[in-house]
PDB file of C-alpha atoms and ligand atoms in Angstrom:
ATOM      1  CA  MET H   1     141.462 145.778 163.456  1.00  0.00           C
ATOM      2  CA  ASP H   2     142.655 141.868 162.024  1.00  0.00           C
ATOM      3  CA  TYR H   3     140.846 141.785 158.692  1.00  0.00           C
ATOM      4  CA  LYS H   4     143.504 138.436 158.286  1.00  0.00           C
ATOM      5  CA  GLY H   5     141.074 135.906 155.846  1.00  0.00           C
ATOM      6  CA  GLN H   6     138.075 139.080 156.034  1.00  0.00           C
ATOM      7  CA  HIS H   7     135.732 139.589 153.536  1.00  0.00           C
ATOM      8  CA  ILE H   8     135.087 143.180 153.196  1.00  0.00           C
ATOM      9  CA  LEU H   9     131.405 143.633 152.581  1.00  0.00           C
ATOM     10  CA  SER H  10     130.479 146.369 154.312  1.00  0.00           C
ATOM     11  CA  THR H  11     131.380 149.255 155.736  1.00  0.00           C
ATOM     12  CA  LYS H  12     130.003 148.402 159.282  1.00  0.00           C
ATOM     13  CA  GLN H  13     132.711 146.506 159.486  1.00  0.00           C
ATOM     14  CA  PHE H  14     134.857 149.683 160.252  1.00  0.00           C
ATOM     15  CA  ASP H  15     135.608 151.378 162.981  1.00  0.00           C
ATOM     16  CA  ARG H  16     137.276 154.546 164.028  1.00  0.00           C
ATOM     17  CA  ASP H  17     140.839 152.824 165.125  1.00  0.00           C
ATOM     18  CA  GLY H  18     140.782 150.430 162.593  1.00  0.00           C
ATOM     19  CA  LEU H  19     140.072 153.056 159.455  1.00  0.00           C
ATOM     20  CA  LEU H  20     142.662 155.640 161.142  1.00  0.00           C
ATOM     21  CA  GLU H  21     145.431 152.465 161.251  1.00  0.00           C
ATOM     22  CA  LEU H  22     144.565 151.440 157.468  1.00  0.00           C
ATOM     23  CA  PHE H  23     144.543 155.679 156.397  1.00  0.00           C
ATOM     24  CA  GLU H  24     148.299 155.070 157.626  1.00  0.00           C
ATOM     25  CA  GLU H  25     149.116 152.642 156.137  1.00  0.00           C
ATOM     26  CA  ALA H  26     147.759 153.480 153.062  1.00  0.00           C
ATOM     27  CA  LYS H  27     150.486 156.523 153.898  1.00  0.00           C
ATOM     28  CA  GLU H  28     152.918 154.378 153.709  1.00  0.00           C
ATOM     29  CA  MET H  29     151.941 152.328 150.482  1.00  0.00           C
ATOM     30  CA  GLU H  30     152.569 155.847 148.785  1.00  0.00           C
ATOM     31  CA  SER H  31     156.155 155.299 149.126  1.00  0.00           C
ATOM     32  CA  GLY H  32     156.134 151.632 147.783  1.00  0.00           C
ATOM     33  CA  GLY H  33     154.565 148.252 148.615  1.00  0.00           C
ATOM     34  CA  GLY H  34     155.613 144.883 148.154  1.00  0.00           C
ATOM     35  CA  GLY H  35     155.010 141.458 150.046  1.00  0.00           C
ATOM     36  CA  LEU H  36     152.117 140.103 148.182  1.00  0.00           C
ATOM     37  CA  SER H  37     154.418 137.724 145.422  1.00  0.00           C
ATOM     38  CA  GLY H  38     153.054 134.581 144.895  1.00  0.00           C
ATOM     39  CA  LYS H  39     148.955 135.698 145.330  1.00  0.00           C
ATOM     40  CA  LEU H  40     146.734 135.764 143.128  1.00  0.00           C
ATOM     41  CA  MET H  41     143.694 138.113 143.322  1.00  0.00           C
ATOM     42  CA  ALA H  42     140.394 137.285 140.666  1.00  0.00           C
ATOM     43  CA  THR H  43     138.094 140.866 139.680  1.00  0.00           C
ATOM     44  CA  LEU H  44     134.719 139.574 138.666  1.00  0.00           C
ATOM     45  CA  PHE H  45     132.758 142.112 137.665  1.00  0.00           C
ATOM     46  CA  TYR H  46     128.394 141.431 136.463  1.00  0.00           C
ATOM     47  CA  GLU H  47     128.343 145.664 136.069  1.00  0.00           C
ATOM     48  CA  PRO H  48     130.564 148.032 134.573  1.00  0.00           C
ATOM     49  CA  SER H  49     133.533 149.778 136.030  1.00  0.00           C
ATOM     50  CA  THR H  50     136.580 152.081 134.626  1.00  0.00           C
ATOM     51  CA  ARG H  51     138.154 153.293 138.099  1.00  0.00           C
ATOM     52  CA  THR H  52     137.224 150.211 140.674  1.00  0.00           C
ATOM     53  CA  ARG H  53     138.621 147.555 138.794  1.00  0.00           C
ATOM     54  CA  PHE H  54     141.524 148.908 137.483  1.00  0.00           C
ATOM     55  CA  SER H  55     142.225 150.767 140.768  1.00  0.00           C
ATOM     56  CA  PHE H  56     142.161 147.054 142.469  1.00  0.00           C
ATOM     57  CA  GLU H  57     144.399 145.221 139.785  1.00  0.00           C
ATOM     58  CA  SER H  58     147.011 148.344 140.041  1.00  0.00           C
ATOM     59  CA  ALA H  59     147.123 147.637 143.675  1.00  0.00           C
ATOM     60  CA  MET H  60     147.482 143.651 143.440  1.00  0.00           C
ATOM     61  CA  LEU H  61     150.523 144.376 140.652  1.00  0.00           C
ATOM     62  CA  ARG H  62     152.292 146.754 142.089  1.00  0.00           C
ATOM     63  CA  LEU H  63     152.316 145.304 145.698  1.00  0.00           C
ATOM     64  CA  GLY H  64     153.993 142.054 143.577  1.00  0.00           C
ATOM     65  CA  GLY H  65     151.115 139.956 143.454  1.00  0.00           C
ATOM     66  CA  GLY H  66     148.882 138.452 139.926  1.00  0.00           C
ATOM     67  CA  ILE H  67     145.637 139.083 138.424  1.00  0.00           C
ATOM     68  CA  ILE H  68     142.728 137.353 136.538  1.00  0.00           C
ATOM     69  CA  SER H  69     140.330 139.555 135.598  1.00  0.00           C
ATOM     70  CA  ASN H  70     136.516 138.791 134.121  1.00  0.00           C
ATOM     71  CA  ALA H  71     135.067 142.900 132.964  1.00  0.00           C
ATOM     72  CA  ASP H  72     132.287 141.375 132.075  1.00  0.00           C
ATOM     73  CA  MET H  73     131.013 138.503 133.882  1.00  0.00           C
ATOM     74  CA  VAL H  74     127.569 138.529 132.791  1.00  0.00           C
ATOM     75  CA  ALA H  75     128.174 138.496 129.077  1.00  0.00           C
ATOM     76  CA  THR H  76     131.182 135.751 129.072  1.00  0.00           C
ATOM     77  CA  SER H  77     131.144 133.548 132.510  1.00  0.00           C
ATOM     78  CA  SER H  78     129.683 130.356 133.380  1.00  0.00           C
ATOM     79  CA  HIS H  79     126.511 132.694 134.823  1.00  0.00           C
ATOM     80  CA  ARG H  80     125.018 132.217 131.355  1.00  0.00           C
ATOM     81  CA  LYS H  81     124.640 128.883 132.120  1.00  0.00           C
ATOM     82  CA  LYS H  82     123.071 129.919 135.031  1.00  0.00           C
ATOM     83  CA  GLU H  83     125.585 128.614 137.418  1.00  0.00           C
ATOM     84  CA  SER H  84     124.763 130.543 140.871  1.00  0.00           C
ATOM     85  CA  LEU H  85     126.667 133.025 142.620  1.00  0.00           C
ATOM     86  CA  GLU H  86     127.538 130.563 145.448  1.00  0.00           C
ATOM     87  CA  ASP H  87     129.008 128.290 143.016  1.00  0.00           C
ATOM     88  CA  THR H  88     131.227 130.840 140.699  1.00  0.00           C
ATOM     89  CA  GLY H  89     132.639 131.837 144.373  1.00  0.00           C
ATOM     90  CA  LYS H  90     133.234 128.262 145.689  1.00  0.00           C
ATOM     91  CA  VAL H  91     134.878 127.801 142.717  1.00  0.00           C
ATOM     92  CA  VAL H  92     137.369 130.994 141.400  1.00  0.00           C
ATOM     93  CA  SER H  93     138.281 130.731 145.600  1.00  0.00           C
ATOM     94  CA  GLN H  94     139.907 127.210 145.010  1.00  0.00           C
ATOM     95  CA  MET H  95     142.127 129.751 142.034  1.00  0.00           C
ATOM     96  CA  VAL H  96     143.177 132.155 143.946  1.00  0.00           C
ATOM     97  CA  ASP H  97     143.498 134.406 147.195  1.00  0.00           C
ATOM     98  CA  VAL H  98     140.946 136.959 147.300  1.00  0.00           C
ATOM     99  CA  ILE H  99     138.144 137.416 144.879  1.00  0.00           C
ATOM    100  CA  VAL H 100     136.459 141.533 144.380  1.00  0.00           C
ATOM    101  CA  VAL H 101     133.398 141.788 143.114  1.00  0.00           C
ATOM    102  CA  ARG H 102     130.990 144.345 141.674  1.00  0.00           C
ATOM    103  CA  HIS H 103     127.559 143.067 141.628  1.00  0.00           C
ATOM    104  CA  PRO H 104     124.374 145.349 140.140  1.00  0.00           C
ATOM    105  CA  GLU H 105     122.026 143.388 142.664  1.00  0.00           C
ATOM    106  CA  GLU H 106     122.664 144.500 146.550  1.00  0.00           C
ATOM    107  CA  GLY H 107     123.743 141.800 148.599  1.00  0.00           C
ATOM    108  CA  SER H 108     124.613 139.982 145.755  1.00  0.00           C
ATOM    109  CA  VAL H 109     128.506 140.028 146.950  1.00  0.00           C
ATOM    110  CA  ALA H 110     127.203 138.491 150.055  1.00  0.00           C
ATOM    111  CA  GLU H 111     125.517 135.474 147.755  1.00  0.00           C
ATOM    112  CA  LEU H 112     128.858 134.617 146.300  1.00  0.00           C
ATOM    113  CA  VAL H 113     130.705 134.517 149.530  1.00  0.00           C
ATOM    114  CA  GLY H 114     128.773 131.807 150.691  1.00  0.00           C
ATOM    115  CA  LYS H 115     131.145 129.169 149.971  1.00  0.00           C
ATOM    116  CA  SER H 116     134.278 130.753 149.036  1.00  0.00           C
ATOM    117  CA  ASP H 117     136.940 129.603 150.512  1.00  0.00           C
ATOM    118  CA  VAL H 118     138.898 133.164 150.300  1.00  0.00           C
ATOM    119  CA  PRO H 119     138.211 136.708 151.507  1.00  0.00           C
ATOM    120  CA  VAL H 120     135.931 138.271 148.828  1.00  0.00           C
ATOM    121  CA  ILE H 121     135.744 141.794 148.932  1.00  0.00           C
ATOM    122  CA  ASN H 122     132.618 144.698 147.943  1.00  0.00           C
ATOM    123  CA  ALA H 123     133.485 146.539 144.768  1.00  0.00           C
ATOM    124  CA  GLY H 124     129.633 147.513 144.895  1.00  0.00           C
ATOM    125  CA  ASP H 125     126.306 145.812 145.023  1.00  0.00           C
ATOM    126  CA  GLY H 126     123.669 147.662 143.320  1.00  0.00           C
ATOM    127  CA  ALA H 127     122.492 150.742 144.668  1.00  0.00           C
ATOM    128  CA  GLY H 128     123.819 149.395 148.746  1.00  0.00           C
ATOM    129  CA  GLU H 129     127.357 149.660 149.578  1.00  0.00           C
ATOM    130  CA  HIS H 130     130.785 150.279 147.546  1.00  0.00           C
ATOM    131  CA  PRO H 131     132.826 150.580 150.654  1.00  0.00           C
ATOM    132  CA  THR H 132     136.461 150.862 149.576  1.00  0.00           C
ATOM    133  CA  GLN H 133     135.015 153.974 147.411  1.00  0.00           C
ATOM    134  CA  GLY H 134     133.958 155.131 151.188  1.00  0.00           C
ATOM    135  CA  LEU H 135     137.601 154.340 152.842  1.00  0.00           C
ATOM    136  CA  LEU H 136     138.953 156.400 150.255  1.00  0.00           C
ATOM    137  CA  ASP H 137     136.762 159.420 149.649  1.00  0.00           C
ATOM    138  CA  LEU H 138     137.735 159.387 153.443  1.00  0.00           C
ATOM    139  CA  TYR H 139     141.165 158.709 153.219  1.00  0.00           C
ATOM    140  CA  THR H 140     141.281 161.819 150.525  1.00  0.00           C
ATOM    141  CA  VAL H 141     140.042 164.299 153.090  1.00  0.00           C
ATOM    142  CA  TRP H 142     141.712 163.334 156.225  1.00  0.00           C
ATOM    143  CA  LYS H 143     145.419 163.014 154.232  1.00  0.00           C
ATOM    144  CA  GLU H 144     144.663 166.728 153.408  1.00  0.00           C
ATOM    145  CA  LYS H 145     142.346 168.004 156.977  1.00  0.00           C
ATOM    146  CA  GLY H 146     144.942 165.572 158.923  1.00  0.00           C
ATOM    147  CA  ASP H 147     141.567 165.116 160.478  1.00  0.00           C
ATOM    148  CA  LEU H 148     137.680 164.285 160.053  1.00  0.00           C
ATOM    149  CA  ASP H 149     136.564 165.861 163.325  1.00  0.00           C
ATOM    150  CA  GLY H 150     134.685 168.800 162.990  1.00  0.00           C
ATOM    151  CA  LEU H 151     133.626 168.958 159.641  1.00  0.00           C
ATOM    152  CA  THR H 152     130.948 169.787 157.542  1.00  0.00           C
ATOM    153  CA  TRP H 153     130.163 166.743 155.111  1.00  0.00           C
ATOM    154  CA  GLY H 154     127.866 167.776 152.314  1.00  0.00           C
ATOM    155  CA  MET H 155     126.656 164.766 150.330  1.00  0.00           C
ATOM    156  CA  VAL H 156     125.075 166.232 146.966  1.00  0.00           C
ATOM    157  CA  GLY H 157     123.062 164.381 144.465  1.00  0.00           C
ATOM    158  CA  ASP H 158     121.197 161.343 144.264  1.00  0.00           C
ATOM    159  CA  LEU H 159     121.654 159.924 147.710  1.00  0.00           C
ATOM    160  CA  LYS H 160     118.488 157.472 147.605  1.00  0.00           C
ATOM    161  CA  ASN H 161     119.871 155.792 145.051  1.00  0.00           C
ATOM    162  CA  GLY H 162     124.007 156.355 145.590  1.00  0.00           C
ATOM    163  CA  ARG H 163     126.024 153.600 147.158  1.00  0.00           C
ATOM    164  CA  VAL H 164     129.386 156.178 147.668  1.00  0.00           C
ATOM    165  CA  PRO H 165     127.095 158.315 149.590  1.00  0.00           C
ATOM    166  CA  HIS H 166     126.008 155.083 151.858  1.00  0.00           C
ATOM    167  CA  SER H 167     129.065 154.222 152.463  1.00  0.00           C
ATOM    168  CA  GLN H 168     130.268 157.476 153.359  1.00  0.00           C
ATOM    169  CA  ALA H 169     127.563 157.854 156.074  1.00  0.00           C
ATOM    170  CA  ASP H 170     128.307 155.042 157.317  1.00  0.00           C
ATOM    171  CA  LEU H 171     132.154 155.658 157.564  1.00  0.00           C
ATOM    172  CA  LEU H 172     132.058 158.850 159.204  1.00  0.00           C
ATOM    173  CA  LYS H 173     129.766 157.676 161.694  1.00  0.00           C
ATOM    174  CA  TYR H 174     132.939 157.172 163.906  1.00  0.00           C
ATOM    175  CA  PHE H 175     134.087 161.234 163.931  1.00  0.00           C
ATOM    176  CA  ASP H 176     132.441 164.137 164.763  1.00  0.00           C
ATOM    177  CA  VAL H 177     131.135 165.439 161.889  1.00  0.00           C
ATOM    178  CA  LYS H 178     128.033 167.406 160.752  1.00  0.00           C
ATOM    179  CA  PHE H 179     126.101 166.312 157.658  1.00  0.00           C
ATOM    180  CA  VAL H 180     124.677 168.538 155.195  1.00  0.00           C
ATOM    181  CA  TYR H 181     122.253 166.093 152.608  1.00  0.00           C
ATOM    182  CA  VAL H 182     121.348 168.274 149.520  1.00  0.00           C
ATOM    183  CA  SER H 183     119.290 165.918 147.082  1.00  0.00           C
ATOM    184  CA  PRO H 184     115.760 166.377 144.676  1.00  0.00           C
ATOM    185  CA  PRO H 185     112.620 165.543 146.186  1.00  0.00           C
ATOM    186  CA  GLY H 186     112.378 161.913 146.127  1.00  0.00           C
ATOM    187  CA  LEU H 187     115.973 161.032 145.890  1.00  0.00           C
ATOM    188  CA  GLU H 188     116.796 161.051 150.025  1.00  0.00           C
ATOM    189  CA  MET H 189     119.633 159.739 151.485  1.00  0.00           C
ATOM    190  CA  PRO H 190     117.603 156.552 153.143  1.00  0.00           C
ATOM    191  CA  GLU H 191     116.384 156.677 156.933  1.00  0.00           C
ATOM    192  CA  LYS H 192     119.178 153.830 157.270  1.00  0.00           C
ATOM    193  CA  TYR H 193     122.318 155.520 156.382  1.00  0.00           C
ATOM    194  CA  ARG H 194     121.001 158.948 158.296  1.00  0.00           C
ATOM    195  CA  ALA H 195     124.103 159.724 160.919  1.00  0.00           C
ATOM    196  CA  GLY H 196     123.363 162.279 164.323  1.00  0.00           C
ATOM    197  CA  ASN H 197     123.677 165.479 163.207  1.00  0.00           C
ATOM    198  CA  TYR H 198     122.342 166.587 160.060  1.00  0.00           C
ATOM    199  CA  SER H 199     120.359 168.908 158.099  1.00  0.00           C
ATOM    200  CA  GLU H 200     118.729 168.686 154.922  1.00  0.00           C
ATOM    201  CA  SER H 201     118.004 170.929 151.880  1.00  0.00           C
ATOM    202  CA  ASN H 202     117.395 170.928 147.736  1.00  0.00           C
ATOM    203  CA  ASP H 203     119.013 173.688 147.425  1.00  0.00           C
ATOM    204  CA  LEU H 204     122.558 173.321 146.617  1.00  0.00           C
ATOM    205  CA  ARG H 205     123.172 177.270 146.148  1.00  0.00           C
ATOM    206  CA  GLU H 206     121.377 177.924 150.027  1.00  0.00           C
ATOM    207  CA  VAL H 207     124.132 175.584 152.036  1.00  0.00           C
ATOM    208  CA  ILE H 208     127.128 175.568 149.501  1.00  0.00           C
ATOM    209  CA  GLY H 209     129.135 177.639 152.132  1.00  0.00           C
ATOM    210  CA  GLU H 210     128.615 175.578 155.056  1.00  0.00           C
ATOM    211  CA  MET H 211     130.327 172.760 153.506  1.00  0.00           C
ATOM    212  CA  ASP H 212     134.070 171.709 154.072  1.00  0.00           C
ATOM    213  CA  VAL H 213     133.632 168.630 151.950  1.00  0.00           C
ATOM    214  CA  ILE H 214     131.130 169.162 149.055  1.00  0.00           C
ATOM    215  CA  ALA H 215     130.871 164.990 147.768  1.00  0.00           C
ATOM    216  CA  MET H 216     128.934 165.279 144.567  1.00  0.00           C
ATOM    217  CA  THR H 217     127.531 162.494 143.338  1.00  0.00           C
ATOM    218  CA  ARG H 218     125.376 161.462 139.841  1.00  0.00           C
ATOM    219  CA  VAL H 219     121.688 160.652 139.437  1.00  0.00           C
ATOM    220  CA  GLN H 220     122.160 156.882 138.932  1.00  0.00           C
ATOM    221  CA  SER H 221     120.522 155.834 135.943  1.00  0.00           C
ATOM    222  CA  GLU H 222     121.034 152.189 136.353  1.00  0.00           C
ATOM    223  CA  ARG H 223     119.190 152.346 138.980  1.00  0.00           C
ATOM    224  CA  PHE H 224     115.511 153.816 137.815  1.00  0.00           C
ATOM    225  CA  LYS H 225     112.348 152.056 136.004  1.00  0.00           C
ATOM    226  CA  ASN H 226     113.187 153.723 132.556  1.00  0.00           C
ATOM    227  CA  GLU H 227     114.651 156.963 131.196  1.00  0.00           C
ATOM    228  CA  GLU H 228     111.682 159.033 131.340  1.00  0.00           C
ATOM    229  CA  GLU H 229     111.644 158.787 135.464  1.00  0.00           C
ATOM    230  CA  TYR H 230     115.715 159.310 135.126  1.00  0.00           C
ATOM    231  CA  LYS H 231     114.661 162.496 133.149  1.00  0.00           C
ATOM    232  CA  LYS H 232     113.262 163.999 135.654  1.00  0.00           C
ATOM    233  CA  TYR H 233     115.932 164.002 138.236  1.00  0.00           C
ATOM    234  CA  ALA H 234     118.743 164.589 135.471  1.00  0.00           C
ATOM    235  CA  GLY H 235     120.391 167.916 135.925  1.00  0.00           C
ATOM    236  CA  SER H 236     119.338 168.933 138.867  1.00  0.00           C
ATOM    237  CA  TYR H 237     123.272 169.934 140.648  1.00  0.00           C
ATOM    238  CA  VAL H 238     125.219 171.035 138.193  1.00  0.00           C
ATOM    239  CA  LEU H 239     128.057 172.584 140.779  1.00  0.00           C
ATOM    240  CA  ASP H 240     129.704 174.864 138.478  1.00  0.00           C
ATOM    241  CA  ALA H 241     132.400 177.660 139.068  1.00  0.00           C
ATOM    242  CA  GLY H 242     129.919 180.409 139.796  1.00  0.00           C
ATOM    243  CA  MET H 243     128.742 178.282 142.276  1.00  0.00           C
ATOM    244  CA  MET H 244     132.229 177.785 143.516  1.00  0.00           C
ATOM    245  CA  LYS H 245     132.676 181.148 144.139  1.00  0.00           C
ATOM    246  CA  GLY H 246     130.101 180.538 147.371  1.00  0.00           C
ATOM    247  CA  ALA H 247     131.979 177.642 148.578  1.00  0.00           C
ATOM    248  CA  LYS H 248     134.451 178.037 151.420  1.00  0.00           C
ATOM    249  CA  LYS H 249     138.156 178.797 150.300  1.00  0.00           C
ATOM    250  CA  ASP H 250     139.585 175.483 151.664  1.00  0.00           C
ATOM    251  CA  ALA H 251     136.348 173.231 150.821  1.00  0.00           C
ATOM    252  CA  MET H 252     137.523 169.676 149.054  1.00  0.00           C
ATOM    253  CA  VAL H 253     134.893 168.642 146.300  1.00  0.00           C
ATOM    254  CA  LEU H 254     134.625 164.966 145.831  1.00  0.00           C
ATOM    255  CA  HIS H 255     133.601 162.784 143.015  1.00  0.00           C
ATOM    256  CA  PRO H 256     133.617 159.090 142.879  1.00  0.00           C
ATOM    257  CA  LEU H 257     133.569 159.366 139.141  1.00  0.00           C
ATOM    258  CA  PRO H 258     132.235 159.092 136.437  1.00  0.00           C
ATOM    259  CA  ARG H 259     130.577 162.234 136.142  1.00  0.00           C
ATOM    260  CA  VAL H 260     127.848 163.125 134.142  1.00  0.00           C
ATOM    261  CA  ASP H 261     126.889 167.027 133.929  1.00  0.00           C
ATOM    262  CA  GLU H 262     126.691 167.512 138.286  1.00  0.00           C
ATOM    263  CA  ILE H 263     130.209 169.139 137.891  1.00  0.00           C
ATOM    264  CA  ALA H 264     130.930 171.267 135.153  1.00  0.00           C
ATOM    265  CA  VAL H 265     134.642 170.856 133.433  1.00  0.00           C
ATOM    266  CA  GLU H 266     136.011 174.667 134.168  1.00  0.00           C
ATOM    267  CA  VAL H 267     135.868 173.384 137.842  1.00  0.00           C
ATOM    268  CA  ASP H 268     138.355 170.733 137.675  1.00  0.00           C
ATOM    269  CA  SER H 269     141.223 173.635 137.646  1.00  0.00           C
ATOM    270  CA  ASP H 270     139.809 174.704 140.972  1.00  0.00           C
ATOM    271  CA  PRO H 271     142.691 173.409 143.751  1.00  0.00           C
ATOM    272  CA  ARG H 272     139.804 172.341 145.641  1.00  0.00           C
ATOM    273  CA  ALA H 273     138.285 169.771 143.073  1.00  0.00           C
ATOM    274  CA  LYS H 274     140.047 166.608 144.269  1.00  0.00           C
ATOM    275  CA  TYR H 275     138.055 164.155 142.473  1.00  0.00           C
ATOM    276  CA  PHE H 276     141.149 163.041 140.000  1.00  0.00           C
ATOM    277  CA  GLU H 277     143.394 162.707 143.602  1.00  0.00           C
ATOM    278  CA  GLN H 278     140.784 160.470 144.875  1.00  0.00           C
ATOM    279  CA  VAL H 279     141.414 158.245 142.145  1.00  0.00           C
ATOM    280  CA  LYS H 280     145.044 158.033 142.722  1.00  0.00           C
ATOM    281  CA  ASN H 281     144.417 157.724 146.857  1.00  0.00           C
ATOM    282  CA  GLY H 282     142.426 154.941 145.934  1.00  0.00           C
ATOM    283  CA  VAL H 283     145.220 152.759 144.939  1.00  0.00           C
ATOM    284  CA  PHE H 284     146.862 153.218 147.804  1.00  0.00           C
ATOM    285  CA  VAL H 285     143.913 152.961 150.107  1.00  0.00           C
ATOM    286  CA  ARG H 286     143.238 149.152 148.265  1.00  0.00           C
ATOM    287  CA  MET H 287     147.160 148.104 148.515  1.00  0.00           C
ATOM    288  CA  ALA H 288     146.742 149.076 152.335  1.00  0.00           C
ATOM    289  CA  LEU H 289     143.738 146.761 152.643  1.00  0.00           C
ATOM    290  CA  LEU H 290     144.841 144.164 150.491  1.00  0.00           C
ATOM    291  CA  ALA H 291     148.193 143.828 152.417  1.00  0.00           C
ATOM    292  CA  LYS H 292     145.860 143.487 155.514  1.00  0.00           C
ATOM    293  CA  VAL H 293     143.105 141.036 154.066  1.00  0.00           C
ATOM    294  CA  LEU H 294     146.354 138.495 152.880  1.00  0.00           C
ATOM    295  CA  LYS H 295     148.613 139.237 155.296  1.00  0.00           C
ATOM    296  CA  GLY H 296     147.037 140.588 158.549  1.00  0.00           C
TER     297      GLY H 296
HETATM  298  N1  LIG R 301     133.773 154.843 141.420  1.00  0.00           N
HETATM  299  C1  LIG R 301     133.334 154.512 140.704  1.00  0.00           C
HETATM  300  O1  LIG R 301     133.268 153.170 141.351  1.00  0.00           O
HETATM  301  O2  LIG R 301     133.572 154.157 139.494  1.00  0.00           O
HETATM  302  P1  LIG R 301     133.718 152.807 138.323  1.00  0.00           P
HETATM  303  O3  LIG R 301     132.441 152.617 138.364  1.00  0.00           O
HETATM  304  O4  LIG R 301     134.164 153.358 137.046  1.00  0.00           O
HETATM  305  O5  LIG R 301     134.590 151.058 139.059  1.00  0.00           O
END
């Protein structure tokens, strides 16, 4: 697939061949990158982040490019003077070659794209999508298992508000995957993200043994009206060493992080825990994506 000059806003822009091509390129990036010397990336974050912003910036620097960054657009940009997202996109696009944006409202990254003269990459828009997290999640599993076809992929937690399960589901529809959705009542996977072959449960212990991938996600506190609403769901699932006894011997535990309490720290030493590996893989996937968007 040709991503040169494209905005990357949604998982819907990828297909099976495009994904596999990107994964091969990410694997090559693991042994070194380059080729974006003289290119500049701006990271505009209207919502907190540890991994995604650093990961994009690490990826661009490893490719030989440069970065300008604002980690708190809400407090320190002309957003405070009521500049529109469209104008911000237009203005920043005069200074850089690619823009990476995170925003708390679904659809807002697409709004910033409106008048941008350079590609914009969605780094998470509210409860909508987080395409590059989805890409790195699939890459982590593909790299270890050698394939995505034939897997049973469990998604556990706040499937309603979690943009990561949404992006995973959208990307996995190109593969022969069976989904097991596990969520508390009220936080089920929205209809529009449900893929063909799936089952649902509220009880992780009951279904964990079916899963090749146990993709955990936290209850998204920032998407609830108030603390009281959030507390109804907080702590719904805690994956601990005891529960891992019921998981397959070669299962993979994913989590986009940050975690709150949904994976006990004791699980970190279980070789099936892959969430820190995901962080490393994210840099290579973003290197591959930036190279594709800027060089073709
Ligand atoms: N996984 C992820 O998006 O983490 P951050 O919120 O820290 O970027």
